[in-house]
Amino acid sequence: MSQAALPTTTATAATADTSRTAAAPGHKARIALRTLQVVLALFFIVASGLPKLFAVSAAAESFDKIGFGDWYMYFVGSLEVAGGIALLIPVLSGVAATAFIGLMIGAFITNVTALDGSYAATPLILIIPFALIAWARRHHNAELVQLVRHRA
């Protein structure tokens, strides 16, 4: 009887190892996605948005070439900082990523039409991780709608 119990115990242990292995890729994917969100948020807050809000000379020169004036630089900087913060808030992350896709489309069009187009590929490349975040966090959109409806 003890020999019969041994294979059962081994099979149970093997099943437990398989379930841990199967769960690990999902856990790793969630960590990778969250890391991507944090990196993009930090980039858009620190490296992109704040220089526009503080009117750093390089940002001001670029927006002078566009021709919309300083208000547009402050507006885009505000959107980038707000979007970066929203990427860090779980219930807002899907909406923020979707909004960033729109912002990147606008950045691409502006870069091609008003600037020399040398950095036009950058916003197109950034659409890919934002689309991934938006898709992966789409379930948060329903939560956000419920929160808004509940408050209204």
mmCIF file with all atom_site columns, C-alpha atoms in Angstrom:
data_model
loop_
_atom_site.group_PDB
_atom_site.id
_atom_site.type_symbol
_atom_site.label_atom_id
_atom_site.label_alt_id
_atom_site.label_comp_id
_atom_site.label_asym_id
_atom_site.label_entity_id
_atom_site.label_seq_id
_atom_site.pdbx_PDB_ins_code
_atom_site.Cartn_x
_atom_site.Cartn_y
_atom_site.Cartn_z
_atom_site.occupancy
_atom_site.B_iso_or_equiv
_atom_site.pdbx_formal_charge
_atom_site.auth_seq_id
_atom_site.auth_comp_id
_atom_site.auth_asym_id
_atom_site.auth_atom_id
_atom_site.pdbx_PDB_model_num
ATOM 1   C CA . MET A 1 1   ? 0.000   0.000  0.000   1.00 0.00 ? 1   MET A CA 1
ATOM 2   C CA . SER A 1 2   ? 2.865   2.373  0.669   1.00 0.00 ? 2   SER A CA 1
ATOM 3   C CA . GLN A 1 3   ? 4.173   1.772  -2.861  1.00 0.00 ? 3   GLN A CA 1
ATOM 4   C CA . ALA A 1 4   ? 0.784   2.783  -4.298  1.00 0.00 ? 4   ALA A CA 1
ATOM 5   C CA . ALA A 1 5   ? 0.840   5.970  -2.249  1.00 0.00 ? 5   ALA A CA 1
ATOM 6   C CA . LEU A 1 6   ? 4.286   6.880  -3.535  1.00 0.00 ? 6   LEU A CA 1
ATOM 7   C CA . PRO A 1 7   ? 3.311   7.273  -7.215  1.00 0.00 ? 7   PRO A CA 1
ATOM 8   C CA . THR A 1 8   ? 0.244   9.273  -6.214  1.00 0.00 ? 8   THR A CA 1
ATOM 9   C CA . THR A 1 9   ? 2.396   11.640 -4.169  1.00 0.00 ? 9   THR A CA 1
ATOM 10  C CA . THR A 1 10  ? 4.867   11.942 -7.049  1.00 0.00 ? 10  THR A CA 1
ATOM 11  C CA . ALA A 1 11  ? 2.051   12.592 -9.518  1.00 0.00 ? 11  ALA A CA 1
ATOM 12  C CA . THR A 1 12  ? 0.588   15.218 -7.206  1.00 0.00 ? 12  THR A CA 1
ATOM 13  C CA . ALA A 1 13  ? 3.959   16.911 -6.887  1.00 0.00 ? 13  ALA A CA 1
ATOM 14  C CA . ALA A 1 14  ? 4.421   16.819 -10.658 1.00 0.00 ? 14  ALA A CA 1
ATOM 15  C CA . THR A 1 15  ? 0.975   18.353 -11.143 1.00 0.00 ? 15  THR A CA 1
ATOM 16  C CA . ALA A 1 16  ? 1.788   21.093 -8.640  1.00 0.00 ? 16  ALA A CA 1
ATOM 17  C CA . ASP A 1 17  ? 5.060   21.833 -10.457 1.00 0.00 ? 17  ASP A CA 1
ATOM 18  C CA . THR A 1 18  ? 3.204   21.982 -13.783 1.00 0.00 ? 18  THR A CA 1
ATOM 19  C CA . SER A 1 19  ? 0.607   24.388 -12.397 1.00 0.00 ? 19  SER A CA 1
ATOM 20  C CA . ARG A 1 20  ? 3.351   26.642 -11.009 1.00 0.00 ? 20  ARG A CA 1
ATOM 21  C CA . THR A 1 21  ? 5.136   26.577 -14.359 1.00 0.00 ? 21  THR A CA 1
ATOM 22  C CA . ALA A 1 22  ? 1.897   27.346 -16.195 1.00 0.00 ? 22  ALA A CA 1
ATOM 23  C CA . ALA A 1 23  ? 1.157   30.263 -13.851 1.00 0.00 ? 23  ALA A CA 1
ATOM 24  C CA . ALA A 1 24  ? 4.663   31.676 -14.112 1.00 0.00 ? 24  ALA A CA 1
ATOM 25  C CA . PRO A 1 25  ? 4.367   32.992 -17.701 1.00 0.00 ? 25  PRO A CA 1
ATOM 26  C CA . GLY A 1 26  ? 1.206   34.932 -16.808 1.00 0.00 ? 26  GLY A CA 1
ATOM 27  C CA . HIS A 1 27  ? 2.895   36.359 -13.743 1.00 0.00 ? 27  HIS A CA 1
ATOM 28  C CA . LYS A 1 28  ? 5.986   37.273 -15.729 1.00 0.00 ? 28  LYS A CA 1
ATOM 29  C CA . ALA A 1 29  ? 3.845   38.869 -18.430 1.00 0.00 ? 29  ALA A CA 1
ATOM 30  C CA . ARG A 1 30  ? 2.037   41.002 -15.835 1.00 0.00 ? 30  ARG A CA 1
ATOM 31  C CA . ILE A 1 31  ? 5.363   42.124 -14.374 1.00 0.00 ? 31  ILE A CA 1
ATOM 32  C CA . ALA A 1 32  ? 6.720   42.921 -17.847 1.00 0.00 ? 32  ALA A CA 1
ATOM 33  C CA . LEU A 1 33  ? 3.581   44.874 -18.732 1.00 0.00 ? 33  LEU A CA 1
ATOM 34  C CA . ARG A 1 34  ? 3.683   46.826 -15.472 1.00 0.00 ? 34  ARG A CA 1
ATOM 35  C CA . THR A 1 35  ? 7.383   47.556 -16.006 1.00 0.00 ? 35  THR A CA 1
ATOM 36  C CA . LEU A 1 36  ? 6.614   48.813 -19.510 1.00 0.00 ? 36  LEU A CA 1
ATOM 37  C CA . GLN A 1 37  ? 3.922   51.091 -18.090 1.00 0.00 ? 37  GLN A CA 1
ATOM 38  C CA . VAL A 1 38  ? 6.290   52.508 -15.470 1.00 0.00 ? 38  VAL A CA 1
ATOM 39  C CA . VAL A 1 39  ? 9.086   53.097 -17.997 1.00 0.00 ? 39  VAL A CA 1
ATOM 40  C CA . LEU A 1 40  ? 6.742   54.845 -20.450 1.00 0.00 ? 40  LEU A CA 1
ATOM 41  C CA . ALA A 1 41  ? 5.166   56.859 -17.647 1.00 0.00 ? 41  ALA A CA 1
ATOM 42  C CA . LEU A 1 42  ? 8.549   58.035 -16.389 1.00 0.00 ? 42  LEU A CA 1
ATOM 43  C CA . PHE A 1 43  ? 9.647   58.877 -19.925 1.00 0.00 ? 43  PHE A CA 1
ATOM 44  C CA . PHE A 1 44  ? 6.552   60.943 -20.675 1.00 0.00 ? 44  PHE A CA 1
ATOM 45  C CA . ILE A 1 45  ? 6.538   62.680 -17.300 1.00 0.00 ? 45  ILE A CA 1
ATOM 46  C CA . VAL A 1 46  ? 10.247  63.382 -16.819 1.00 0.00 ? 46  VAL A CA 1
ATOM 47  C CA . ALA A 1 47  ? 11.838  63.414 -20.268 1.00 0.00 ? 47  ALA A CA 1
ATOM 48  C CA . SER A 1 48  ? 8.998   64.684 -22.424 1.00 0.00 ? 48  SER A CA 1
ATOM 49  C CA . GLY A 1 49  ? 6.263   66.475 -20.476 1.00 0.00 ? 49  GLY A CA 1
ATOM 50  C CA . LEU A 1 50  ? 8.176   68.428 -17.835 1.00 0.00 ? 50  LEU A CA 1
ATOM 51  C CA . PRO A 1 51  ? 10.635  69.987 -20.326 1.00 0.00 ? 51  PRO A CA 1
ATOM 52  C CA . LYS A 1 52  ? 7.631   71.359 -22.204 1.00 0.00 ? 52  LYS A CA 1
ATOM 53  C CA . LEU A 1 53  ? 6.009   72.664 -19.033 1.00 0.00 ? 53  LEU A CA 1
ATOM 54  C CA . PHE A 1 54  ? 9.267   74.331 -17.973 1.00 0.00 ? 54  PHE A CA 1
ATOM 55  C CA . ALA A 1 55  ? 9.762   75.695 -21.509 1.00 0.00 ? 55  ALA A CA 1
ATOM 56  C CA . VAL A 1 56  ? 13.196  74.146 -21.992 1.00 0.00 ? 56  VAL A CA 1
ATOM 57  C CA . SER A 1 57  ? 14.830  75.797 -25.016 1.00 0.00 ? 57  SER A CA 1
ATOM 58  C CA . ALA A 1 58  ? 14.867  72.643 -27.182 1.00 0.00 ? 58  ALA A CA 1
ATOM 59  C CA . ALA A 1 59  ? 11.154  72.100 -26.628 1.00 0.00 ? 59  ALA A CA 1
ATOM 60  C CA . ALA A 1 60  ? 10.355  75.774 -27.195 1.00 0.00 ? 60  ALA A CA 1
ATOM 61  C CA . GLU A 1 61  ? 12.303  75.795 -30.474 1.00 0.00 ? 61  GLU A CA 1
ATOM 62  C CA . SER A 1 62  ? 10.433  72.742 -31.741 1.00 0.00 ? 62  SER A CA 1
ATOM 63  C CA . PHE A 1 63  ? 7.063   74.240 -30.908 1.00 0.00 ? 63  PHE A CA 1
ATOM 64  C CA . ASP A 1 64  ? 8.070   77.564 -32.491 1.00 0.00 ? 64  ASP A CA 1
ATOM 65  C CA . LYS A 1 65  ? 8.627   75.646 -35.749 1.00 0.00 ? 65  LYS A CA 1
ATOM 66  C CA . ILE A 1 66  ? 5.150   74.153 -35.473 1.00 0.00 ? 66  ILE A CA 1
ATOM 67  C CA . GLY A 1 67  ? 3.684   77.640 -35.272 1.00 0.00 ? 67  GLY A CA 1
ATOM 68  C CA . PHE A 1 68  ? 0.950   77.202 -32.676 1.00 0.00 ? 68  PHE A CA 1
ATOM 69  C CA . GLY A 1 69  ? 2.655   79.237 -29.983 1.00 0.00 ? 69  GLY A CA 1
ATOM 70  C CA . ASP A 1 70  ? 3.674   78.536 -26.424 1.00 0.00 ? 70  ASP A CA 1
ATOM 71  C CA . TRP A 1 71  ? 0.167   77.573 -25.320 1.00 0.00 ? 71  TRP A CA 1
ATOM 72  C CA . TYR A 1 72  ? 0.379   74.446 -27.487 1.00 0.00 ? 72  TYR A CA 1
ATOM 73  C CA . MET A 1 73  ? 3.689   73.409 -25.903 1.00 0.00 ? 73  MET A CA 1
ATOM 74  C CA . TYR A 1 74  ? 2.173   73.761 -22.423 1.00 0.00 ? 74  TYR A CA 1
ATOM 75  C CA . PHE A 1 75  ? -0.952  71.905 -23.536 1.00 0.00 ? 75  PHE A CA 1
ATOM 76  C CA . VAL A 1 76  ? 0.996   68.948 -24.958 1.00 0.00 ? 76  VAL A CA 1
ATOM 77  C CA . GLY A 1 77  ? 3.292   68.901 -21.914 1.00 0.00 ? 77  GLY A CA 1
ATOM 78  C CA . SER A 1 78  ? 0.250   68.814 -19.632 1.00 0.00 ? 78  SER A CA 1
ATOM 79  C CA . LEU A 1 79  ? -1.259  65.948 -21.621 1.00 0.00 ? 79  LEU A CA 1
ATOM 80  C CA . GLU A 1 80  ? 1.988   63.998 -21.407 1.00 0.00 ? 80  GLU A CA 1
ATOM 81  C CA . VAL A 1 81  ? 2.388   64.480 -17.653 1.00 0.00 ? 81  VAL A CA 1
ATOM 82  C CA . ALA A 1 82  ? -1.275  63.687 -16.968 1.00 0.00 ? 82  ALA A CA 1
ATOM 83  C CA . GLY A 1 83  ? -1.115  60.649 -19.239 1.00 0.00 ? 83  GLY A CA 1
ATOM 84  C CA . GLY A 1 84  ? 2.083   59.435 -17.598 1.00 0.00 ? 84  GLY A CA 1
ATOM 85  C CA . ILE A 1 85  ? 0.480   59.672 -14.173 1.00 0.00 ? 85  ILE A CA 1
ATOM 86  C CA . ALA A 1 86  ? -2.651  57.920 -15.466 1.00 0.00 ? 86  ALA A CA 1
ATOM 87  C CA . LEU A 1 87  ? -0.533  55.048 -16.809 1.00 0.00 ? 87  LEU A CA 1
ATOM 88  C CA . LEU A 1 88  ? 0.492   54.374 -13.201 1.00 0.00 ? 88  LEU A CA 1
ATOM 89  C CA . ILE A 1 89  ? -3.102  54.231 -11.917 1.00 0.00 ? 89  ILE A CA 1
ATOM 90  C CA . PRO A 1 90  ? -4.536  50.788 -12.716 1.00 0.00 ? 90  PRO A CA 1
ATOM 91  C CA . VAL A 1 91  ? -8.121  51.871 -13.438 1.00 0.00 ? 91  VAL A CA 1
ATOM 92  C CA . LEU A 1 92  ? -6.891  54.636 -15.775 1.00 0.00 ? 92  LEU A CA 1
ATOM 93  C CA . SER A 1 93  ? -4.071  52.765 -17.516 1.00 0.00 ? 93  SER A CA 1
ATOM 94  C CA . GLY A 1 94  ? -6.108  51.421 -20.452 1.00 0.00 ? 94  GLY A CA 1
ATOM 95  C CA . VAL A 1 95  ? -7.692  54.784 -21.196 1.00 0.00 ? 95  VAL A CA 1
ATOM 96  C CA . ALA A 1 96  ? -4.333  56.541 -20.817 1.00 0.00 ? 96  ALA A CA 1
ATOM 97  C CA . ALA A 1 97  ? -2.659  54.161 -23.257 1.00 0.00 ? 97  ALA A CA 1
ATOM 98  C CA . THR A 1 98  ? -5.469  54.723 -25.771 1.00 0.00 ? 98  THR A CA 1
ATOM 99  C CA . ALA A 1 99  ? -5.136  58.487 -25.368 1.00 0.00 ? 99  ALA A CA 1
ATOM 100 C CA . PHE A 1 100 ? -1.384  58.213 -25.897 1.00 0.00 ? 100 PHE A CA 1
ATOM 101 C CA . ILE A 1 101 ? -2.044  56.400 -29.182 1.00 0.00 ? 101 ILE A CA 1
ATOM 102 C CA . GLY A 1 102 ? -4.009  59.455 -30.312 1.00 0.00 ? 102 GLY A CA 1
ATOM 103 C CA . LEU A 1 103 ? -1.264  61.764 -29.105 1.00 0.00 ? 103 LEU A CA 1
ATOM 104 C CA . MET A 1 104 ? 1.364   59.728 -30.970 1.00 0.00 ? 104 MET A CA 1
ATOM 105 C CA . ILE A 1 105 ? -0.666  59.873 -34.187 1.00 0.00 ? 105 ILE A CA 1
ATOM 106 C CA . GLY A 1 106 ? -0.809  63.653 -33.783 1.00 0.00 ? 106 GLY A CA 1
ATOM 107 C CA . ALA A 1 107 ? 2.939   63.764 -33.066 1.00 0.00 ? 107 ALA A CA 1
ATOM 108 C CA . PHE A 1 108 ? 3.637   61.764 -36.210 1.00 0.00 ? 108 PHE A CA 1
ATOM 109 C CA . ILE A 1 109 ? 1.475   64.013 -38.391 1.00 0.00 ? 109 ILE A CA 1
ATOM 110 C CA . THR A 1 110 ? 3.015   67.146 -36.872 1.00 0.00 ? 110 THR A CA 1
ATOM 111 C CA . ASN A 1 111 ? 6.530   65.797 -37.310 1.00 0.00 ? 111 ASN A CA 1
ATOM 112 C CA . VAL A 1 112 ? 5.948   65.006 -40.979 1.00 0.00 ? 112 VAL A CA 1
ATOM 113 C CA . THR A 1 113 ? 4.045   68.181 -41.886 1.00 0.00 ? 113 THR A CA 1
ATOM 114 C CA . ALA A 1 114 ? 5.482   70.958 -39.705 1.00 0.00 ? 114 ALA A CA 1
ATOM 115 C CA . LEU A 1 115 ? 8.942   69.664 -38.783 1.00 0.00 ? 115 LEU A CA 1
ATOM 116 C CA . ASP A 1 116 ? 11.660  68.028 -40.868 1.00 0.00 ? 116 ASP A CA 1
ATOM 117 C CA . GLY A 1 117 ? 10.306  64.509 -40.266 1.00 0.00 ? 117 GLY A CA 1
ATOM 118 C CA . SER A 1 118 ? 13.582  63.152 -38.909 1.00 0.00 ? 118 SER A CA 1
ATOM 119 C CA . TYR A 1 119 ? 11.892  61.798 -35.771 1.00 0.00 ? 119 TYR A CA 1
ATOM 120 C CA . ALA A 1 120 ? 8.637   60.704 -37.401 1.00 0.00 ? 120 ALA A CA 1
ATOM 121 C CA . ALA A 1 121 ? 9.281   57.021 -36.702 1.00 0.00 ? 121 ALA A CA 1
ATOM 122 C CA . THR A 1 122 ? 9.472   57.502 -32.925 1.00 0.00 ? 122 THR A CA 1
ATOM 123 C CA . PRO A 1 123 ? 5.757   58.138 -32.334 1.00 0.00 ? 123 PRO A CA 1
ATOM 124 C CA . LEU A 1 124 ? 4.854   55.301 -34.695 1.00 0.00 ? 124 LEU A CA 1
ATOM 125 C CA . ILE A 1 125 ? 7.071   52.916 -32.747 1.00 0.00 ? 125 ILE A CA 1
ATOM 126 C CA . LEU A 1 126 ? 5.571   54.079 -29.442 1.00 0.00 ? 126 LEU A CA 1
ATOM 127 C CA . ILE A 1 127 ? 2.079   53.220 -30.703 1.00 0.00 ? 127 ILE A CA 1
ATOM 128 C CA . ILE A 1 128 ? 2.980   49.523 -30.425 1.00 0.00 ? 128 ILE A CA 1
ATOM 129 C CA . PRO A 1 129 ? 3.597   49.374 -26.648 1.00 0.00 ? 129 PRO A CA 1
ATOM 130 C CA . PHE A 1 130 ? 0.654   51.703 -26.019 1.00 0.00 ? 130 PHE A CA 1
ATOM 131 C CA . ALA A 1 131 ? -1.613  49.413 -28.057 1.00 0.00 ? 131 ALA A CA 1
ATOM 132 C CA . LEU A 1 132 ? -0.345  46.447 -26.056 1.00 0.00 ? 132 LEU A CA 1
ATOM 133 C CA . ILE A 1 133 ? -1.067  48.223 -22.766 1.00 0.00 ? 133 ILE A CA 1
ATOM 134 C CA . ALA A 1 134 ? -4.497  49.388 -23.961 1.00 0.00 ? 134 ALA A CA 1
ATOM 135 C CA . TRP A 1 135 ? -5.435  45.868 -25.005 1.00 0.00 ? 135 TRP A CA 1
ATOM 136 C CA . ALA A 1 136 ? -4.069  44.190 -21.889 1.00 0.00 ? 136 ALA A CA 1
ATOM 137 C CA . ARG A 1 137 ? -5.736  46.694 -19.558 1.00 0.00 ? 137 ARG A CA 1
ATOM 138 C CA . ARG A 1 138 ? -9.059  46.911 -21.419 1.00 0.00 ? 138 ARG A CA 1
ATOM 139 C CA . HIS A 1 139 ? -10.932 45.287 -18.517 1.00 0.00 ? 139 HIS A CA 1
ATOM 140 C CA . HIS A 1 140 ? -10.163 48.390 -16.473 1.00 0.00 ? 140 HIS A CA 1
ATOM 141 C CA . ASN A 1 141 ? -12.340 50.418 -18.854 1.00 0.00 ? 141 ASN A CA 1
ATOM 142 C CA . ALA A 1 142 ? -15.475 48.682 -17.555 1.00 0.00 ? 142 ALA A CA 1
ATOM 143 C CA . GLU A 1 143 ? -14.365 49.394 -13.984 1.00 0.00 ? 143 GLU A CA 1
ATOM 144 C CA . LEU A 1 144 ? -13.846 53.054 -14.867 1.00 0.00 ? 144 LEU A CA 1
ATOM 145 C CA . VAL A 1 145 ? -17.294 53.315 -16.463 1.00 0.00 ? 145 VAL A CA 1
ATOM 146 C CA . GLN A 1 146 ? -18.841 51.782 -13.348 1.00 0.00 ? 146 GLN A CA 1
ATOM 147 C CA . LEU A 1 147 ? -16.991 54.229 -11.116 1.00 0.00 ? 147 LEU A CA 1
ATOM 148 C CA . VAL A 1 148 ? -18.131 57.176 -13.206 1.00 0.00 ? 148 VAL A CA 1
ATOM 149 C CA . ARG A 1 149 ? -21.731 55.957 -13.317 1.00 0.00 ? 149 ARG A CA 1
ATOM 150 C CA . HIS A 1 150 ? -21.733 55.323 -9.599  1.00 0.00 ? 150 HIS A CA 1
ATOM 151 C CA . ARG A 1 151 ? -20.500 58.864 -8.890  1.00 0.00 ? 151 ARG A CA 1
ATOM 152 C CA . ALA A 1 152 ? -22.879 60.523 -11.343 1.00 0.00 ? 152 ALA A CA 1
#
